[in-house]
Amino acid sequence: MKKNFFWRVSLILSATVLSILFFLPSTSLRSSMPEWLKDYGLILGLDLQGGVHLVYEVDGDKAAEITAERIAGSLTNIFKEKGVDAKAELLNLEITVKPGGDKVENVINESYPNLELVTKTEGMISYKLSDKEIKSIKDLSADQALETIRNRIDAFGVSEPTIMRQGASEIVVQLPGVKDANRAIELVGKTAVLEFKLLDEENPLALELPGSIEADKEAELLAQYAGRIPEGDEILFEKVSDDLGNTIKRVYLVKKQAQMTGDFLTEARVNIDQRGNQPYVGIEFNSTGAEIFKQITTNNVKKRLAIILDNNVYSAPSINEPIPNGSAQITGSYTMEEAKDLVIVLRSGSLPAPLKMLQNVTVGPSLGKDSIDAGIKAGLIGALLVIIFMIVYYKLSGLIADFALVLNIVFLIGVLSVFKATLTMPGIAGIILAIGMAVDSNVLMFERMRDELRLGKTPRSAIDSGYDKAFWTIFDSHVTTLITAVVLFQFGTGPIKGFAVTLGWGVLINLFTALVGTKTVFDLITSKYDIKRLSI
Amino acid sequence: MELVKNTKIDFMGKRFIALTFSAILIVLGLVAAVQVARGSANLGIDLAGGTSVQIKFNTQVVLHEVRKALEEGGIKDFDLQELPTERKILIRVKKTGEKVGELSGKIITVLSQKFSNSNIVVDSTTEIGPKVGSKLRGDALWAVMAAMLGILIYITFRFQFRFSVGATVATLHDVLAILGIFYLIGKEINLLLISALLIIAGYSLTDTVVVFDRIRENMKDRFKKHTFEIVNDSINEVLSRTIVTSLTVFLTAVALFIFGGEVIHDFAFAIMLGVIVGTFSSIFVASPVVVMLGKDKAFSNKK
C-alpha cells in the first residue's frame, strides 16, 4: 500500500511537471526554450487568433485537358520529325489525328502507349486518356498544386502556415495571423501561366479596336466583337492607371499561339528603373530558353511581344533588336508589393491547373483577440464560481475536488501541447463539457460518501466505499462519452473534430484524476491523521 | 450544506404530463430538423454557404445608411444585423452562387468608400461555397447518427436494450428540443450551435447513465418491488447529485453567457437551456421509456 502510494504521488507530480513543460513553448517564454521543446505547445485556431482559412479545389479536369492538349501538340511535332503527314488536335477531350492510317497509328503507339483508342476511320483516328491516367493526373496535379502553394506561402512569409490536402482534390490553406488577407488570397490563387505572345497588328481589326476602355467594360467589348475576331487571335487586356489615377484597361489583339512559356525561367527579381520609383520585374531564362528567346526576338524585330500572366497582359514592348542573353523585363504599372508578389509566383512556378476557391474564412486579429479575452475572462469566472460552490457545498472535500479540477485542466493542456493540437472555439466547448464531467464525478463520489456516513460508517470506510460504489457509474458515463468523442472524431470534419479531440482527452484525463487524483489526496490525509469526522 | 434531503417525489406518476410536454418539444425539434435539412431554416453561412462580413465602425452609423450604401453598390439579397453596443454590423448574403472570393471584397470596398470618415475595421469575413455548406451539414448529421449508434450498442451491452433505447430517445429529445427552440425564436443555426448540441447530448447522456446506474443497482436488491417504485426511489436517491451537477454546469454557462462576448453568446444560451432540458429528460423521458418498453418486474431478467 505504501509503495503503491509513492508511485501514485510521483505519477501525479511528474505528469504535472511535464504538462507545464510542454505548454511553455506556447507562451511568451518560447524564445528561451531549448530547440527540441519549441516543436511543442498549444496552437490557437484561426477563430481565436485571427487569420485566413482557405479551401481550394484543384480543377483536375482542366489538368487532364491541359495534359491532353500537350500530348496533341507534341504528337504534331513528332509527325513532322518523322515525316508523317498528319496533324493532331484536341477535340472534345479527344486527341484527334487527321488523316489516320497505319503509319500514324504506329507512331502514336510508340510515343504514347497509354492512350486509349476511341474511333478509327481512314480519314481520322482519335484517342483519349485512360480513366486510370486521368485519375493519376488529378492526383498528381493536387500534389503539385500543394507544393506550388507551399513555395509561394513560404516566400510570402507566414509563420506556421498549414497547407494540406483534404480528400482527393481539395487543399486547405491556413494562414494564422495574416493581416493582408486579400493579398495572400491573390497570391495563392494565381495560376501563374507565363506566356509570350505576338501582337497581331496587321489585322484590320487591330486598328478598329479602341486603345483602352473603362475597367469594368471588358465583357461588353468582347460581346461587341464576338464572331469578328480572326481565327488564331484573341483579345486580351492590360490593367493600367491613366493620368488621373483611374484604372483603365488597354486592349490588345494577340496571336493565340504562345511563342514561349515561362517553363524556361530560372530567375525573377524586382528591380527599380533608373529614372525613379517605378518597379519592374527582371527575368532570366536557362540556356534553352535563351536560345528560343533569341530566335523569337531575331525573327520579329519591330513587332510587339506581349508578356502575359494568367491571360492578363503585363506589358507589350516592341522588340527593338534581338536579345541574345536570355533576360527580359516585365514592366507595367504596379506597386512595389505587386511586383514582389509577381516575382513570388514566377519563381514558384505555375499551378498545374486552376484553383477554385470553396471556402474563405478570414478573422480579423482584433476579433480573434476580443474572443480570447472574453472567453478567458468568462472561463475564469465560471471556474471560480464552481470552485467556490464546491467548497461551500462540500467544505474541505470540495477543496480536494477543486484540486482535481485544476489538475484536470493542467493535464489537458499538457496533452494537447504534446500533440501540438490546435485549440479552436468548438475545442473549448469540448473542454467545458469535460470539466463539467469532472465536477460531476466528484459530486457522485461525495454524495455516495455522505450516504455512507449517514449509515454511521467511519470516514475511512465511507471514502473507500464511496469510491467503490461511484466507480461503475463514473466509468459508464465516461465510456459512453468517450465513444461519442471517438465516433465524432472519426466521422466528423473540421469543427466537430476539434470538439471531439478535447472532449476525448478530457474524459480520459478525468477518469485518471477522479479515480486516482482525489483518492490519493484522501488517502494521504487519512493515513497521516486519524480522522474522526469527514469534512464533506 | 445540503440542498435536497431524502425526497420522496413520485416522478413516475407525473410521467404523462411530462411526456406531453416532451412530445411538443420533439415535434418542434423535428420540424426544425426538417427545415435545416431543406436548408430553409435560419442557417448560418457555415452551413448554408454564402458570404458574411462583420465590420466594426469607429463612429456610430445608422443601419439604413449601410443598407442604402450596399444597395447602391449593387449588392443584392443581404441581411443586416446590428450589434449597437459594439458599433458592429454583420452583413450576410446567402448562396452567392458558385464563385467564392469576390463578394466580400465588393462589400468592403463599397462600405469603406461610403464611410471613409469612419475608419472601418473588418472583423471577419466568411465565404463558403454552397457545396461545402451542404457537405458540412451532411457530415455533422452522419457523425451524430454514428455516435448515437455507438451509445446504443454500449448501453445495450452494459445494461439492457430498452435502457439504450431510453438513453438514445432522451438524448435525441434534448438535441431536438434545443434545435426547435432556436428555430422558434429565430436564432441562427450554425456550426457553433452544433458544438453546443453535442455538449448537450454529452451532458444529457451522462445524466441519464447516472440514473440508470442507480436503477440497475436498486433492482438487484429489490427486484420484487414494482418497477415504478424502483425508478422513483432511484431518481430520488440521485436527485441531490443531479441538482448539484446541473447547478455547476449552469453556473459556468451563465458566466459564458454574461462575460463571454458576442461569439459565444448564443452558444452559452444553448448550454443553459440544454442543462435544464437535459436534467428534465433524464428524469421524465429516459426512465419512463425504459419502464414502458418492458413489463413490470422485468428488470430481474438480467443479473
mmCIF file with all atom_site columns, C-alpha atoms in Angstrom, chain A residues 221-335:
data_model
loop_
_atom_site.group_PDB
_atom_site.id
_atom_site.type_symbol
_atom_site.label_atom_id
_atom_site.label_alt_id
_atom_site.label_comp_id
_atom_site.label_asym_id
_atom_site.label_entity_id
_atom_site.label_seq_id
_atom_site.pdbx_PDB_ins_code
_atom_site.Cartn_x
_atom_site.Cartn_y
_atom_site.Cartn_z
_atom_site.occupancy
_atom_site.B_iso_or_equiv
_atom_site.pdbx_formal_charge
_atom_site.auth_seq_id
_atom_site.auth_comp_id
_atom_site.auth_asym_id
_atom_site.auth_atom_id
_atom_site.pdbx_PDB_model_num
ATOM 1   C CA . LEU A 1 221 ? -16.232 44.847 -75.556 1.00 0.00 ? 221 LEU A CA 1
ATOM 2   C CA . LEU A 1 222 ? -15.810 41.117 -76.018 1.00 0.00 ? 222 LEU A CA 1
ATOM 3   C CA . ALA A 1 223 ? -19.514 40.778 -76.762 1.00 0.00 ? 223 ALA A CA 1
ATOM 4   C CA . GLN A 1 224 ? -19.319 43.591 -79.271 1.00 0.00 ? 224 GLN A CA 1
ATOM 5   C CA . TYR A 1 225 ? -16.566 41.943 -81.290 1.00 0.00 ? 225 TYR A CA 1
ATOM 6   C CA . ALA A 1 226 ? -17.699 38.362 -80.838 1.00 0.00 ? 226 ALA A CA 1
ATOM 7   C CA . GLY A 1 227 ? -17.523 36.481 -84.110 1.00 0.00 ? 227 GLY A CA 1
ATOM 8   C CA . ARG A 1 228 ? -15.272 39.044 -85.720 1.00 0.00 ? 228 ARG A CA 1
ATOM 9   C CA . ILE A 1 229 ? -12.059 38.035 -84.017 1.00 0.00 ? 229 ILE A CA 1
ATOM 10  C CA . PRO A 1 230 ? -9.854  36.353 -86.642 1.00 0.00 ? 230 PRO A CA 1
ATOM 11  C CA . GLU A 1 231 ? -9.123  32.659 -86.178 1.00 0.00 ? 231 GLU A CA 1
ATOM 12  C CA . GLY A 1 232 ? -5.899  32.213 -84.273 1.00 0.00 ? 232 GLY A CA 1
ATOM 13  C CA . ASP A 1 233 ? -6.244  35.552 -82.499 1.00 0.00 ? 233 ASP A CA 1
ATOM 14  C CA . GLU A 1 234 ? -7.718  36.682 -79.199 1.00 0.00 ? 234 GLU A CA 1
ATOM 15  C CA . ILE A 1 235 ? -8.385  39.917 -77.370 1.00 0.00 ? 235 ILE A CA 1
ATOM 16  C CA . LEU A 1 236 ? -6.538  40.423 -74.078 1.00 0.00 ? 236 LEU A CA 1
ATOM 17  C CA . PHE A 1 237 ? -6.343  43.327 -71.664 1.00 0.00 ? 237 PHE A CA 1
ATOM 18  C CA . GLU A 1 238 ? -3.724  45.163 -69.660 1.00 0.00 ? 238 GLU A CA 1
ATOM 19  C CA . LYS A 1 239 ? -4.652  46.922 -66.444 1.00 0.00 ? 239 LYS A CA 1
ATOM 20  C CA . VAL A 1 240 ? -3.097  50.388 -66.201 1.00 0.00 ? 240 VAL A CA 1
ATOM 21  C CA . SER A 1 241 ? -3.704  53.679 -64.430 1.00 0.00 ? 241 SER A CA 1
ATOM 22  C CA . ASP A 1 242 ? -4.418  56.726 -66.568 1.00 0.00 ? 242 ASP A CA 1
ATOM 23  C CA . ASP A 1 243 ? -3.139  60.238 -65.873 1.00 0.00 ? 243 ASP A CA 1
ATOM 24  C CA . LEU A 1 244 ? -5.899  60.867 -63.373 1.00 0.00 ? 244 LEU A CA 1
ATOM 25  C CA . GLY A 1 245 ? -5.079  57.720 -61.428 1.00 0.00 ? 245 GLY A CA 1
ATOM 26  C CA . ASN A 1 246 ? -8.173  55.815 -62.558 1.00 0.00 ? 246 ASN A CA 1
ATOM 27  C CA . THR A 1 247 ? -7.819  52.186 -63.512 1.00 0.00 ? 247 THR A CA 1
ATOM 28  C CA . ILE A 1 248 ? -8.405  51.533 -67.191 1.00 0.00 ? 248 ILE A CA 1
ATOM 29  C CA . LYS A 1 249 ? -7.741  48.593 -69.463 1.00 0.00 ? 249 LYS A CA 1
ATOM 30  C CA . ARG A 1 250 ? -5.694  48.628 -72.626 1.00 0.00 ? 250 ARG A CA 1
ATOM 31  C CA . VAL A 1 251 ? -6.976  46.408 -75.387 1.00 0.00 ? 251 VAL A CA 1
ATOM 32  C CA . TYR A 1 252 ? -4.728  44.141 -77.461 1.00 0.00 ? 252 TYR A CA 1
ATOM 33  C CA . LEU A 1 253 ? -5.292  41.789 -80.338 1.00 0.00 ? 253 LEU A CA 1
ATOM 34  C CA . VAL A 1 254 ? -2.773  38.986 -79.874 1.00 0.00 ? 254 VAL A CA 1
ATOM 35  C CA . LYS A 1 255 ? -1.974  35.747 -81.624 1.00 0.00 ? 255 LYS A CA 1
ATOM 36  C CA . LYS A 1 256 ? -3.313  32.804 -79.704 1.00 0.00 ? 256 LYS A CA 1
ATOM 37  C CA . GLN A 1 257 ? -0.246  30.648 -80.130 1.00 0.00 ? 257 GLN A CA 1
ATOM 38  C CA . ALA A 1 258 ? 2.365   31.359 -77.497 1.00 0.00 ? 258 ALA A CA 1
ATOM 39  C CA . GLN A 1 259 ? 5.910   31.898 -78.757 1.00 0.00 ? 259 GLN A CA 1
ATOM 40  C CA . MET A 1 260 ? 7.277   30.774 -75.452 1.00 0.00 ? 260 MET A CA 1
ATOM 41  C CA . THR A 1 261 ? 6.105   29.939 -71.935 1.00 0.00 ? 261 THR A CA 1
ATOM 42  C CA . GLY A 1 262 ? 7.567   30.520 -68.524 1.00 0.00 ? 262 GLY A CA 1
ATOM 43  C CA . ASP A 1 263 ? 8.864   26.945 -68.255 1.00 0.00 ? 263 ASP A CA 1
ATOM 44  C CA . PHE A 1 264 ? 12.404  28.040 -69.032 1.00 0.00 ? 264 PHE A CA 1
ATOM 45  C CA . LEU A 1 265 ? 12.550  30.659 -66.326 1.00 0.00 ? 265 LEU A CA 1
ATOM 46  C CA . THR A 1 266 ? 15.439  30.427 -63.900 1.00 0.00 ? 266 THR A CA 1
ATOM 47  C CA . GLU A 1 267 ? 15.271  33.696 -62.033 1.00 0.00 ? 267 GLU A CA 1
ATOM 48  C CA . ALA A 1 268 ? 12.920  36.562 -61.337 1.00 0.00 ? 268 ALA A CA 1
ATOM 49  C CA . ARG A 1 269 ? 13.584  39.634 -59.230 1.00 0.00 ? 269 ARG A CA 1
ATOM 50  C CA . VAL A 1 270 ? 12.264  43.094 -58.511 1.00 0.00 ? 270 VAL A CA 1
ATOM 51  C CA . ASN A 1 271 ? 14.257  45.995 -59.941 1.00 0.00 ? 271 ASN A CA 1
ATOM 52  C CA . ILE A 1 272 ? 13.693  49.722 -59.830 1.00 0.00 ? 272 ILE A CA 1
ATOM 53  C CA . ASP A 1 273 ? 14.087  51.680 -63.074 1.00 0.00 ? 273 ASP A CA 1
ATOM 54  C CA . GLN A 1 274 ? 16.812  54.289 -63.186 1.00 0.00 ? 274 GLN A CA 1
ATOM 55  C CA . ARG A 1 275 ? 14.598  57.300 -63.544 1.00 0.00 ? 275 ARG A CA 1
ATOM 56  C CA . GLY A 1 276 ? 12.626  56.804 -60.417 1.00 0.00 ? 276 GLY A CA 1
ATOM 57  C CA . ASN A 1 277 ? 10.373  54.719 -58.363 1.00 0.00 ? 277 ASN A CA 1
ATOM 58  C CA . GLN A 1 278 ? 8.671   52.516 -60.896 1.00 0.00 ? 278 GLN A CA 1
ATOM 59  C CA . PRO A 1 279 ? 9.421   48.883 -60.048 1.00 0.00 ? 279 PRO A CA 1
ATOM 60  C CA . TYR A 1 280 ? 9.765   46.286 -62.756 1.00 0.00 ? 280 TYR A CA 1
ATOM 61  C CA . VAL A 1 281 ? 10.450  42.586 -62.765 1.00 0.00 ? 281 VAL A CA 1
ATOM 62  C CA . GLY A 1 282 ? 13.593  41.241 -64.357 1.00 0.00 ? 282 GLY A CA 1
ATOM 63  C CA . ILE A 1 283 ? 13.503  37.635 -65.536 1.00 0.00 ? 283 ILE A CA 1
ATOM 64  C CA . GLU A 1 284 ? 16.170  35.272 -66.809 1.00 0.00 ? 284 GLU A CA 1
ATOM 65  C CA . PHE A 1 285 ? 15.941  32.101 -68.887 1.00 0.00 ? 285 PHE A CA 1
ATOM 66  C CA . ASN A 1 286 ? 18.054  28.969 -68.907 1.00 0.00 ? 286 ASN A CA 1
ATOM 67  C CA . SER A 1 287 ? 20.190  28.235 -71.975 1.00 0.00 ? 287 SER A CA 1
ATOM 68  C CA . THR A 1 288 ? 17.393  26.544 -73.937 1.00 0.00 ? 288 THR A CA 1
ATOM 69  C CA . GLY A 1 289 ? 15.048  29.367 -73.074 1.00 0.00 ? 289 GLY A CA 1
ATOM 70  C CA . ALA A 1 290 ? 17.664  31.954 -74.005 1.00 0.00 ? 290 ALA A CA 1
ATOM 71  C CA . GLU A 1 291 ? 18.110  30.299 -77.391 1.00 0.00 ? 291 GLU A CA 1
ATOM 72  C CA . ILE A 1 292 ? 14.365  30.303 -78.090 1.00 0.00 ? 292 ILE A CA 1
ATOM 73  C CA . PHE A 1 293 ? 14.047  33.871 -76.888 1.00 0.00 ? 293 PHE A CA 1
ATOM 74  C CA . LYS A 1 294 ? 16.893  34.943 -79.153 1.00 0.00 ? 294 LYS A CA 1
ATOM 75  C CA . GLN A 1 295 ? 15.201  33.351 -82.159 1.00 0.00 ? 295 GLN A CA 1
ATOM 76  C CA . ILE A 1 296 ? 11.861  34.975 -81.357 1.00 0.00 ? 296 ILE A CA 1
ATOM 77  C CA . THR A 1 297 ? 13.397  38.400 -80.979 1.00 0.00 ? 297 THR A CA 1
ATOM 78  C CA . THR A 1 298 ? 15.563  37.990 -84.101 1.00 0.00 ? 298 THR A CA 1
ATOM 79  C CA . ASN A 1 299 ? 12.636  36.940 -86.265 1.00 0.00 ? 299 ASN A CA 1
ATOM 80  C CA . ASN A 1 300 ? 10.260  39.608 -85.018 1.00 0.00 ? 300 ASN A CA 1
ATOM 81  C CA . VAL A 1 301 ? 12.207  42.840 -84.801 1.00 0.00 ? 301 VAL A CA 1
ATOM 82  C CA . LYS A 1 302 ? 9.937   45.905 -84.806 1.00 0.00 ? 302 LYS A CA 1
ATOM 83  C CA . LYS A 1 303 ? 6.999   43.801 -83.733 1.00 0.00 ? 303 LYS A CA 1
ATOM 84  C CA . ARG A 1 304 ? 5.434   43.906 -80.285 1.00 0.00 ? 304 ARG A CA 1
ATOM 85  C CA . LEU A 1 305 ? 5.641   40.990 -77.891 1.00 0.00 ? 305 LEU A CA 1
ATOM 86  C CA . ALA A 1 306 ? 3.033   40.734 -75.131 1.00 0.00 ? 306 ALA A CA 1
ATOM 87  C CA . ILE A 1 307 ? 4.081   39.310 -71.778 1.00 0.00 ? 307 ILE A CA 1
ATOM 88  C CA . ILE A 1 308 ? 1.039   37.559 -70.404 1.00 0.00 ? 308 ILE A CA 1
ATOM 89  C CA . LEU A 1 309 ? 0.390   36.077 -66.976 1.00 0.00 ? 309 LEU A CA 1
ATOM 90  C CA . ASP A 1 310 ? -2.858  34.162 -66.491 1.00 0.00 ? 310 ASP A CA 1
ATOM 91  C CA . ASN A 1 311 ? -4.339  35.774 -69.586 1.00 0.00 ? 311 ASN A CA 1
ATOM 92  C CA . ASN A 1 312 ? -3.612  39.290 -68.376 1.00 0.00 ? 312 ASN A CA 1
ATOM 93  C CA . VAL A 1 313 ? -1.152  41.354 -70.376 1.00 0.00 ? 313 VAL A CA 1
ATOM 94  C CA . TYR A 1 314 ? 1.539   42.824 -68.154 1.00 0.00 ? 314 TYR A CA 1
ATOM 95  C CA . SER A 1 315 ? 3.412   44.686 -70.845 1.00 0.00 ? 315 SER A CA 1
ATOM 96  C CA . ALA A 1 316 ? 3.707   44.646 -74.616 1.00 0.00 ? 316 ALA A CA 1
ATOM 97  C CA . PRO A 1 317 ? 7.061   46.146 -75.547 1.00 0.00 ? 317 PRO A CA 1
ATOM 98  C CA . SER A 1 318 ? 8.359   46.499 -79.125 1.00 0.00 ? 318 SER A CA 1
ATOM 99  C CA . ILE A 1 319 ? 11.281  44.309 -79.993 1.00 0.00 ? 319 ILE A CA 1
ATOM 100 C CA . ASN A 1 320 ? 13.994  46.807 -80.932 1.00 0.00 ? 320 ASN A CA 1
ATOM 101 C CA . GLU A 1 321 ? 16.779  44.332 -81.546 1.00 0.00 ? 321 GLU A CA 1
ATOM 102 C CA . PRO A 1 322 ? 17.495  40.608 -80.986 1.00 0.00 ? 322 PRO A CA 1
ATOM 103 C CA . ILE A 1 323 ? 18.031  39.762 -77.324 1.00 0.00 ? 323 ILE A CA 1
ATOM 104 C CA . PRO A 1 324 ? 20.735  37.120 -77.056 1.00 0.00 ? 324 PRO A CA 1
ATOM 105 C CA . ASN A 1 325 ? 21.490  36.918 -73.328 1.00 0.00 ? 325 ASN A CA 1
ATOM 106 C CA . GLY A 1 326 ? 18.310  35.321 -72.101 1.00 0.00 ? 326 GLY A CA 1
ATOM 107 C CA . SER A 1 327 ? 16.986  38.106 -69.930 1.00 0.00 ? 327 SER A CA 1
ATOM 108 C CA . ALA A 1 328 ? 13.842  40.159 -70.235 1.00 0.00 ? 328 ALA A CA 1
ATOM 109 C CA . GLN A 1 329 ? 11.870  42.742 -68.315 1.00 0.00 ? 329 GLN A CA 1
ATOM 110 C CA . ILE A 1 330 ? 8.250   42.805 -67.362 1.00 0.00 ? 330 ILE A CA 1
ATOM 111 C CA . THR A 1 331 ? 7.293   46.418 -66.919 1.00 0.00 ? 331 THR A CA 1
ATOM 112 C CA . GLY A 1 332 ? 3.813   47.554 -66.119 1.00 0.00 ? 332 GLY A CA 1
ATOM 113 C CA . SER A 1 333 ? 2.005   49.811 -63.772 1.00 0.00 ? 333 SER A CA 1
ATOM 114 C CA . TYR A 1 334 ? 2.149   48.034 -60.484 1.00 0.00 ? 334 TYR A CA 1
ATOM 115 C CA . THR A 1 335 ? 3.194   48.837 -56.967 1.00 0.00 ? 335 THR A CA 1
#
